[in-house]
Amino acid sequence: MRIWVTLLFIAAWPAALLVPQQQTRGVLVMRDANLIDGRGTPARPHVTIVIAEGRIEAVHGSTLGNVPPGATVWDLNGRTVIPGLFDSHVHLTGGPQAKAVIEKWLRWGLLGGVTSVRDMGGDAVQLAELARRAAEPAHASPRIYFSTLVAGPQWFRDPRAKGASHGGVPGEVAWMRAVTPQSNIPEIISAGKATGATGLKIYADLMPRLVGELTQEAHRRGLRVWSHAAIFPTRPSEVVKAGVDVVSHSVYLGVEGMAKPPESYEQARRGAGIDYSSSPVEGPAITALFQLMRERGTLLDETLFVTHLGHTDESDPIWRWTRQVTKRAYKLGIPLVAGTDSFGNPEKQPMPNIHAEMELLVANCGLTPVEAIEAATYEGARAVGVEASYGTVQAGKIADLVILNGDPSGDIRRTRAVVAVVKAGVVYQHP
């Protein structure tokens, strides 16, 4: 059955776009696009993109590509097309917000260019339902990939664990489990996967041996493994050696050079803290860590936005170290994954925070705008393990696209100028 290509709110668009003001069945041809395809290559002007059955059927390097009979032709007049954005670090549930509020946030996120999110710890009962609905192209929400979470028993005293346990006992629900050396790891991983999770999140308060066993079993069961960069007292290099796919939070990389890391997550936050002077950005500990990450193919979910949110003074030593270590990671070839740890709130801001994350990568870490877009598209798809279908604008991929009124390759802030969003061939206009 053919996918319906829904053209929403077209009456508000400039007449020059020449898009019919009704639903059209079949093929959609986007003509004269300025394409940034998500692979880190420069923008290509005057490209034609053909979409059929919710997928990209062809990408022609000119405006003269063949137009299938009966196709709807949309002349973009040089507007820029980029892949749909991934926010690779969000928390959609676990707080007091009602389902209707979350749905509102998700619609706002989609209209702001976000077609996929990676939820890094929350109420999996809610998330599974939200993810099932979000998988439909005609449902106005980013796709949702969520995690099952493990940590040491003491972490589950954190009030956030109670909020995400859906009325169950923190540390005992299938998607949030306390782990000890006596735990049945295969059972824990099996129960977590049964929730519909895409990945395992390793959070805190676990020794290296357990991090390795959890990672091995999760991979055996077909789950991606997503971990905090430090699992206190486990160092970042020990996390990487365990074989995880993605580490989160550049700010936690500072543990690597400490003679004695904090014993727990709580101690790191409120007690001894992280001694950043022990891990100079150009020093041997961080250099060896990044060499190891490059060898293992480990991705870095840097979450600059949330770190900067807590350290807004540009001279703040924690913010200065975090942006400098992320810049060094980039220079040494570590793939960066754009995640915010704070999706955004439509009541407080006009656009999702992923746009600010890309801007921080450009302004502070040396990425070009095109590379920052790659971090928020292709690398996000790689973090989830869906790069075969998402993350770039190529023939055969699902048609998740963002149409922009301007070229962000010269100014990353232009990713905020969203004209429309395409989710598997269904078109939504930004209000």
Short mmCIF file of C-alpha atoms in Angstrom, two decimals:
data_model
loop_
_atom_site.label_atom_id
_atom_site.label_comp_id
_atom_site.label_asym_id
_atom_site.label_seq_id
_atom_site.Cartn_x
_atom_site.Cartn_y
_atom_site.Cartn_z
CA MET A 1 0.00 0.00 0.00
CA ARG A 2 1.37 3.39 -0.93
CA ILE A 3 2.26 5.88 1.77
CA TRP A 4 0.16 9.05 1.75
CA VAL A 5 2.28 12.17 1.41
CA THR A 6 0.49 14.63 3.66
CA LEU A 7 1.07 18.30 2.95
CA LEU A 8 0.07 20.15 6.10
CA PHE A 9 -0.67 23.86 6.44
CA ILE A 10 0.39 24.53 2.86
CA ALA A 11 -1.85 27.57 2.60
CA ALA A 12 0.61 29.48 4.76
CA TRP A 13 3.57 28.76 2.46
CA PRO A 14 4.77 31.11 -0.26
CA ALA A 15 2.83 30.53 -3.46
CA ALA A 16 6.12 30.06 -5.31
CA LEU A 17 6.52 26.65 -3.67
CA LEU A 18 3.76 25.38 -5.99
CA VAL A 19 2.70 22.57 -3.63
CA PRO A 20 -0.94 21.44 -3.88
CA GLN A 21 -3.09 22.24 -0.86
CA GLN A 22 -4.36 18.69 -0.46
CA GLN A 23 -3.10 15.20 0.20
CA THR A 24 -1.41 13.61 -2.75
CA ARG A 25 -0.82 9.92 -3.31
CA GLY A 26 2.38 8.58 -4.81
CA VAL A 27 5.65 10.27 -5.63
CA LEU A 28 6.97 13.59 -4.31
CA VAL A 29 9.77 15.32 -6.23
CA MET A 30 11.72 18.07 -4.46
CA ARG A 31 13.38 20.13 -7.14
CA ASP A 32 16.22 22.68 -6.86
CA ALA A 33 17.30 21.80 -3.33
CA ASN A 34 20.58 22.85 -1.72
CA LEU A 35 21.55 19.50 -0.21
CA ILE A 36 23.60 18.84 2.93
CA ASP A 37 23.40 15.05 3.01
CA GLY A 38 24.72 14.30 6.52
CA ARG A 39 27.95 12.65 5.39
CA GLY A 40 30.17 15.65 6.14
CA THR A 41 30.48 16.71 2.51
CA PRO A 42 29.90 20.29 1.33
CA ALA A 43 26.45 21.48 0.33
CA ARG A 44 25.38 20.61 -3.24
CA PRO A 45 23.11 23.11 -5.00
CA HIS A 46 20.39 22.40 -7.57
CA VAL A 47 19.67 18.83 -6.46
CA THR A 48 16.46 16.90 -7.14
CA ILE A 49 15.19 14.43 -4.51
CA VAL A 50 12.57 11.83 -5.43
CA ILE A 51 10.50 10.30 -2.61
CA ALA A 52 8.22 7.29 -3.06
CA GLU A 53 6.65 4.88 -0.57
CA GLY A 54 8.19 6.87 2.28
CA ARG A 55 11.74 6.35 1.03
CA ILE A 56 14.22 8.34 -1.00
CA GLU A 57 14.05 6.77 -4.43
CA ALA A 58 16.72 8.90 -6.09
CA VAL A 59 18.96 11.92 -5.57
CA HIS A 60 19.85 13.64 -8.84
CA GLY A 61 22.74 16.05 -9.04
CA SER A 62 20.73 18.58 -11.03
CA THR A 63 17.23 19.94 -11.46
CA LEU A 64 16.86 17.98 -14.69
CA GLY A 65 16.28 14.50 -13.25
CA ASN A 66 13.39 12.48 -14.62
CA VAL A 67 10.04 13.25 -12.99
CA PRO A 68 7.82 10.15 -12.75
CA PRO A 69 4.39 10.55 -14.35
CA GLY A 70 1.82 11.88 -11.92
CA ALA A 71 4.39 12.97 -9.35
CA THR A 72 3.85 16.00 -7.12
CA VAL A 73 6.63 18.48 -7.87
CA TRP A 74 7.78 20.80 -5.10
CA ASP A 75 10.15 23.54 -6.27
CA LEU A 76 12.32 24.44 -3.29
CA ASN A 77 13.93 27.41 -5.05
CA GLY A 78 17.32 26.78 -3.48
CA ARG A 79 16.13 26.06 0.07
CA THR A 80 18.42 23.72 1.98
CA VAL A 81 17.57 20.09 2.73
CA ILE A 82 19.32 18.25 5.58
CA PRO A 83 18.59 14.85 7.14
CA GLY A 84 16.11 14.74 10.00
CA LEU A 85 17.84 15.65 13.25
CA PHE A 86 18.60 13.18 16.06
CA ASP A 87 18.73 14.42 19.64
CA SER A 88 20.80 11.55 20.99
CA HIS A 89 20.32 12.26 24.69
CA VAL A 90 16.89 13.07 26.08
CA HIS A 91 14.74 12.14 29.08
CA LEU A 92 11.09 12.34 28.12
CA THR A 93 9.52 10.78 31.22
CA GLY A 94 10.15 10.33 34.92
CA GLY A 95 8.83 13.70 36.05
CA PRO A 96 5.39 15.08 36.90
CA GLN A 97 4.46 15.92 33.31
CA ALA A 98 1.33 14.21 31.99
CA LYS A 99 1.17 12.19 28.80
CA ALA A 100 -0.61 15.05 26.99
CA VAL A 101 2.26 17.38 27.90
CA ILE A 102 4.87 14.92 26.59
CA GLU A 103 2.91 14.52 23.35
CA LYS A 104 2.86 18.31 22.98
CA TRP A 105 6.62 18.47 23.49
CA LEU A 106 7.16 15.73 20.93
CA ARG A 107 5.04 17.46 18.29
CA TRP A 108 6.94 20.69 18.94
CA GLY A 109 10.24 18.81 18.63
CA LEU A 110 9.24 17.28 15.30
CA LEU A 111 8.19 20.64 13.90
CA GLY A 112 11.56 21.97 15.08
CA GLY A 113 13.39 19.45 12.90
CA VAL A 114 13.90 16.53 15.30
CA THR A 115 12.78 13.29 13.65
CA SER A 116 14.40 10.88 16.15
CA VAL A 117 15.44 10.86 19.81
CA ARG A 118 17.42 8.49 22.00
CA ASP A 119 15.90 8.39 25.50
CA MET A 120 18.59 7.65 28.05
CA GLY A 121 16.59 6.54 31.07
CA GLY A 122 12.93 6.84 31.93
CA ASP A 123 9.60 5.14 32.44
CA ALA A 124 9.72 2.34 29.87
CA VAL A 125 5.99 1.63 30.17
CA GLN A 126 5.26 5.14 28.93
CA LEU A 127 8.16 5.15 26.52
CA ALA A 128 7.12 1.90 24.85
CA GLU A 129 3.64 3.29 24.19
CA LEU A 130 5.02 6.61 22.94
CA ALA A 131 7.53 4.80 20.71
CA ARG A 132 4.84 2.60 19.13
CA ARG A 133 2.79 5.63 18.19
CA ALA A 134 5.82 7.64 17.07
CA ALA A 135 6.81 4.91 14.62
CA GLU A 136 3.86 5.91 12.43
CA PRO A 137 4.82 8.51 9.79
CA ALA A 138 1.51 10.34 10.23
CA HIS A 139 1.96 10.69 14.00
CA ALA A 140 3.51 14.07 14.80
CA SER A 141 6.39 12.93 16.96
CA PRO A 142 10.05 12.08 16.53
CA ARG A 143 10.82 8.38 16.51
CA ILE A 144 11.78 7.21 20.00
CA TYR A 145 14.58 4.76 20.81
CA PHE A 146 14.83 4.11 24.54
CA SER A 147 17.05 2.31 27.01
CA THR A 148 16.86 -0.18 29.83
CA LEU A 149 19.06 0.98 32.71
CA VAL A 150 21.40 -0.68 35.21
CA ALA A 151 23.32 0.77 38.15
CA GLY A 152 24.66 -0.18 41.57
CA PRO A 153 22.03 -0.52 44.33
CA GLN A 154 22.91 2.71 46.12
CA TRP A 155 22.09 4.82 43.05
CA PHE A 156 18.43 3.88 43.30
CA ARG A 157 18.04 6.12 46.33
CA ASP A 158 18.09 8.95 43.77
CA PRO A 159 14.54 10.39 43.59
CA ARG A 160 14.67 10.31 39.79
CA ALA A 161 14.70 6.51 39.92
CA LYS A 162 11.37 6.51 41.77
CA GLY A 163 9.83 8.88 39.24
CA ALA A 164 10.77 6.57 36.36
CA SER A 165 9.69 3.30 38.00
CA HIS A 166 5.98 3.58 37.07
CA GLY A 167 4.86 2.82 40.62
CA GLY A 168 7.26 -0.10 41.05
CA VAL A 169 10.20 -0.44 43.42
CA PRO A 170 13.25 1.47 42.15
CA GLY A 171 15.93 -1.00 41.15
CA GLU A 172 13.47 -3.88 40.80
CA VAL A 173 11.46 -2.99 37.68
CA ALA A 174 12.43 -4.66 34.41
CA TRP A 175 13.85 -1.50 32.81
CA MET A 176 15.73 -0.15 35.86
CA ARG A 177 17.67 -2.80 37.71
CA ALA A 178 20.11 -2.72 40.57
CA VAL A 179 23.13 -4.93 39.85
CA THR A 180 25.51 -6.64 42.27
CA PRO A 181 28.16 -9.34 41.74
CA GLN A 182 25.47 -11.89 42.67
CA SER A 183 22.96 -10.67 40.06
CA ASN A 184 21.67 -12.89 37.26
CA ILE A 185 22.91 -10.74 34.39
CA PRO A 186 21.33 -12.75 31.52
CA GLU A 187 17.93 -12.47 33.24
CA ILE A 188 18.36 -8.73 33.81
CA ILE A 189 19.27 -8.09 30.18
CA SER A 190 16.49 -10.33 28.88
CA ALA A 191 13.85 -8.57 30.97
CA GLY A 192 15.13 -5.16 29.89
CA LYS A 193 15.08 -6.03 26.21
CA ALA A 194 11.51 -7.33 26.55
CA THR A 195 10.35 -3.78 27.30
CA GLY A 196 11.14 -2.85 23.70
CA ALA A 197 14.39 -1.07 24.51
CA THR A 198 17.00 -0.52 21.80
CA GLY A 199 19.94 -0.19 24.15
CA LEU A 200 21.28 -0.80 27.64
CA LYS A 201 22.29 2.27 29.62
CA ILE A 202 25.00 1.66 32.20
CA TYR A 203 24.62 4.47 34.70
CA ALA A 204 26.73 4.42 37.86
CA ASP A 205 28.28 2.68 40.85
CA LEU A 206 29.57 -0.48 39.18
CA MET A 207 33.02 -2.05 39.12
CA PRO A 208 34.79 -2.72 35.79
CA ARG A 209 34.12 -6.48 35.79
CA LEU A 210 30.36 -5.94 35.99
CA VAL A 211 30.46 -3.26 33.29
CA GLY A 212 32.20 -5.79 31.02
CA GLU A 213 29.77 -8.62 31.80
CA LEU A 214 26.73 -6.40 31.24
CA THR A 215 28.12 -5.12 27.95
CA GLN A 216 28.93 -8.58 26.66
CA GLU A 217 25.49 -9.96 27.51
CA ALA A 218 23.64 -6.94 26.09
CA HIS A 219 25.51 -7.27 22.80
CA ARG A 220 24.77 -10.99 22.75
CA ARG A 221 21.06 -10.16 23.04
CA GLY A 222 21.22 -7.58 20.24
CA LEU A 223 21.13 -4.43 22.37
CA ARG A 224 23.33 -1.41 21.84
CA VAL A 225 25.30 -0.41 24.95
CA TRP A 226 25.24 3.21 26.06
CA SER A 227 27.20 4.23 29.12
CA HIS A 228 28.14 7.24 31.17
CA ALA A 229 31.76 8.05 30.42
CA ALA A 230 32.60 7.19 34.04
CA ILE A 231 30.67 4.60 36.05
CA PHE A 232 32.25 5.60 39.39
CA PRO A 233 34.53 4.10 40.43
CA THR A 234 35.06 2.68 36.92
CA ARG A 235 37.20 4.99 34.79
CA PRO A 236 36.39 6.03 31.20
CA SER A 237 39.18 3.82 29.77
CA GLU A 238 37.74 0.82 31.62
CA VAL A 239 34.29 1.62 30.24
CA VAL A 240 35.72 1.78 26.71
CA LYS A 241 37.66 -1.48 27.19
CA ALA A 242 34.38 -3.14 28.22
CA GLY A 243 33.21 -2.60 24.62
CA VAL A 244 30.39 -0.08 24.98
CA ASP A 245 29.16 1.60 21.81
CA VAL A 246 28.67 5.16 23.09
CA VAL A 247 29.90 7.06 26.15
CA SER A 248 27.98 10.09 27.41
CA HIS A 249 29.04 13.40 28.95
CA SER A 250 32.42 14.88 28.08
CA VAL A 251 32.47 16.41 31.55
CA TYR A 252 32.92 12.93 33.10
CA LEU A 253 36.08 12.22 31.10
CA GLY A 254 37.97 14.18 33.74
CA VAL A 255 37.94 11.11 35.99
CA GLU A 256 40.47 9.36 33.73
CA GLY A 257 43.64 10.86 35.23
CA MET A 258 42.61 10.75 38.89
CA ALA A 259 44.74 8.57 41.18
CA LYS A 260 41.57 7.55 43.04
CA PRO A 261 38.26 8.14 41.24
CA PRO A 262 35.14 8.95 43.26
CA GLU A 263 33.65 5.79 44.75
CA SER A 264 30.10 6.61 43.67
CA TYR A 265 28.00 8.86 41.47
CA GLU A 266 26.77 10.73 44.53
CA GLN A 267 30.30 11.30 45.77
CA ALA A 268 31.30 12.63 42.36
CA ARG A 269 28.41 15.09 42.39
CA ARG A 270 28.41 16.27 46.00
CA GLY A 271 31.52 15.01 47.74
CA ALA A 272 35.01 14.62 46.39
CA GLY A 273 33.98 15.63 42.90
CA ILE A 274 36.16 15.32 39.81
CA ASP A 275 39.69 16.70 39.93
CA TYR A 276 40.12 18.12 36.44
CA SER A 277 43.68 19.20 37.15
CA SER A 278 44.61 15.50 37.17
CA SER A 279 43.50 15.13 33.55
CA PRO A 280 45.04 17.89 31.42
CA VAL A 281 43.36 17.96 28.03
CA GLU A 282 46.71 17.57 26.27
CA GLY A 283 48.10 15.20 28.89
CA PRO A 284 48.93 11.49 28.63
CA ALA A 285 45.80 10.14 30.34
CA ILE A 286 43.33 11.87 28.00
CA THR A 287 45.55 11.22 24.97
CA ALA A 288 45.67 7.49 25.70
CA LEU A 289 41.91 7.42 26.35
CA PHE A 290 41.12 9.00 22.99
CA GLN A 291 43.54 6.68 21.20
CA LEU A 292 41.69 3.76 22.76
CA MET A 293 38.29 5.18 21.78
CA ARG A 294 39.48 5.66 18.20
CA GLU A 295 40.78 2.09 18.03
CA ARG A 296 37.54 0.68 19.45
CA GLY A 297 35.24 2.93 17.40
CA THR A 298 33.60 4.35 20.53
CA LEU A 299 31.29 7.31 19.96
CA LEU A 300 31.22 10.33 22.29
CA ASP A 301 27.82 11.80 23.21
CA GLU A 302 29.25 15.06 24.48
CA THR A 303 26.09 16.79 25.94
CA LEU A 304 27.62 20.26 25.83
CA PHE A 305 24.25 21.95 26.19
CA VAL A 306 23.44 20.61 29.65
CA THR A 307 27.00 21.19 30.93
CA HIS A 308 26.91 24.77 29.71
CA LEU A 309 23.47 25.18 31.29
CA GLY A 310 25.02 24.47 34.67
CA HIS A 311 28.18 26.49 34.07
CA THR A 312 27.13 29.58 32.13
CA ASP A 313 30.19 31.67 32.97
CA GLU A 314 32.50 31.29 29.98
CA SER A 315 35.51 31.35 32.34
CA ASP A 316 34.08 28.60 34.56
CA PRO A 317 36.85 25.97 34.84
CA ILE A 318 34.50 22.99 34.40
CA TRP A 319 32.91 24.43 31.25
CA ARG A 320 36.32 25.46 29.91
CA TRP A 321 37.71 21.94 30.45
CA THR A 322 34.63 20.28 28.96
CA ARG A 323 34.66 22.25 25.75
CA GLN A 324 38.44 21.88 25.39
CA VAL A 325 38.37 18.10 25.90
CA THR A 326 35.54 17.79 23.37
CA LYS A 327 37.55 19.85 20.90
CA ARG A 328 40.54 17.53 21.43
CA ALA A 329 38.34 14.49 20.89
CA TYR A 330 37.19 15.97 17.59
CA LYS A 331 40.75 16.75 16.50
CA LEU A 332 41.84 13.18 17.30
CA GLY A 333 39.07 11.69 15.20
CA ILE A 334 36.57 10.60 17.86
CA PRO A 335 33.05 10.60 16.31
CA LEU A 336 30.84 13.09 18.17
CA VAL A 337 27.14 12.44 18.70
CA ALA A 338 25.00 15.50 19.35
CA GLY A 339 22.87 15.03 22.45
CA THR A 340 21.46 17.67 24.77
CA ASP A 341 20.32 15.87 27.97
CA SER A 342 17.56 18.49 27.86
CA PHE A 343 15.19 18.15 24.90
CA GLY A 344 13.57 21.53 25.44
CA ASN A 345 10.23 23.00 26.46
CA PRO A 346 7.85 24.76 24.04
CA GLU A 347 6.59 26.94 26.88
CA LYS A 348 10.04 28.43 27.37
CA GLN A 349 11.83 28.46 24.02
CA PRO A 350 11.08 28.59 20.29
CA MET A 351 13.14 25.59 19.13
CA PRO A 352 14.46 22.27 20.51
CA ASN A 353 17.85 22.40 22.20
CA ILE A 354 19.57 20.28 19.55
CA HIS A 355 20.06 23.48 17.56
CA ALA A 356 21.94 25.02 20.51
CA GLU A 357 24.02 21.82 20.83
CA MET A 358 25.15 22.13 17.22
CA GLU A 359 25.96 25.80 17.76
CA LEU A 360 28.11 24.94 20.80
CA LEU A 361 30.00 22.33 18.77
CA VAL A 362 30.83 24.93 16.12
CA ALA A 363 31.59 27.82 18.47
CA ASN A 364 33.65 25.86 21.01
CA CYS A 365 34.99 22.66 19.50
CA GLY A 366 36.20 23.48 16.01
CA LEU A 367 33.54 21.66 14.00
CA THR A 368 32.35 23.20 10.77
CA PRO A 369 28.58 23.67 10.48
CA VAL A 370 28.40 20.71 8.09
CA GLU A 371 30.27 18.54 10.61
CA ALA A 372 27.95 19.64 13.41
CA ILE A 373 24.98 18.62 11.25
CA GLU A 374 26.64 15.24 10.71
CA ALA A 375 26.94 14.86 14.51
CA ALA A 376 23.20 15.50 14.80
CA THR A 377 22.16 13.24 11.92
CA TYR A 378 24.41 10.40 10.73
CA GLU A 379 26.26 9.96 14.02
CA GLY A 380 22.96 9.97 15.90
CA ALA A 381 21.72 7.17 13.67
CA ARG A 382 24.97 5.28 14.28
CA ALA A 383 24.55 5.63 18.05
CA VAL A 384 21.19 3.88 17.79
CA GLY A 385 22.37 1.40 15.15
CA VAL A 386 19.93 2.49 12.43
CA GLU A 387 22.36 4.18 10.03
CA ALA A 388 21.38 1.76 7.26
CA SER A 389 17.97 3.47 7.09
CA TYR A 390 18.37 6.93 8.64
CA GLY A 391 20.81 9.76 9.15
CA THR A 392 21.73 10.71 5.58
CA VAL A 393 19.97 11.82 2.40
CA GLN A 394 20.70 8.91 0.05
CA ALA A 395 18.73 6.69 -2.27
CA GLY A 396 17.20 3.81 -0.35
CA LYS A 397 17.04 5.61 3.00
CA ILE A 398 13.81 6.51 4.81
CA ALA A 399 12.73 10.02 3.80
CA ASP A 400 13.37 11.89 7.06
CA LEU A 401 14.32 15.42 6.00
CA VAL A 402 14.33 19.01 7.20
CA ILE A 403 13.81 21.91 4.77
CA LEU A 404 15.50 25.15 5.82
CA ASN A 405 15.09 28.72 4.65
CA GLY A 406 18.81 29.40 4.24
CA ASP A 407 22.13 27.58 4.05
CA PRO A 408 23.56 26.58 7.46
CA SER A 409 26.91 25.59 5.98
CA GLY A 410 27.85 29.26 6.33
CA ASP A 411 26.08 29.83 9.66
CA ILE A 412 24.94 26.93 11.84
CA ARG A 413 22.24 29.12 13.39
CA ARG A 414 20.29 28.77 10.14
CA THR A 415 19.23 25.25 11.13
CA ARG A 416 16.63 27.08 13.23
CA ALA A 417 14.94 28.43 10.07
CA VAL A 418 12.78 25.34 9.60
CA VAL A 419 10.26 25.59 6.77
CA ALA A 420 9.05 21.99 6.86
CA VAL A 421 9.90 18.54 8.17
CA VAL A 422 9.47 15.26 6.31
CA LYS A 423 9.00 12.05 8.30
CA ALA A 424 8.98 8.93 6.11
CA GLY A 425 7.50 10.94 3.25
CA VAL A 426 4.88 12.76 5.37
CA VAL A 427 5.37 16.53 5.26
CA TYR A 428 4.82 18.80 8.24
CA GLN A 429 5.18 22.57 8.09
CA HIS A 430 6.78 24.49 10.93
CA PRO A 431 4.20 27.01 12.21
#
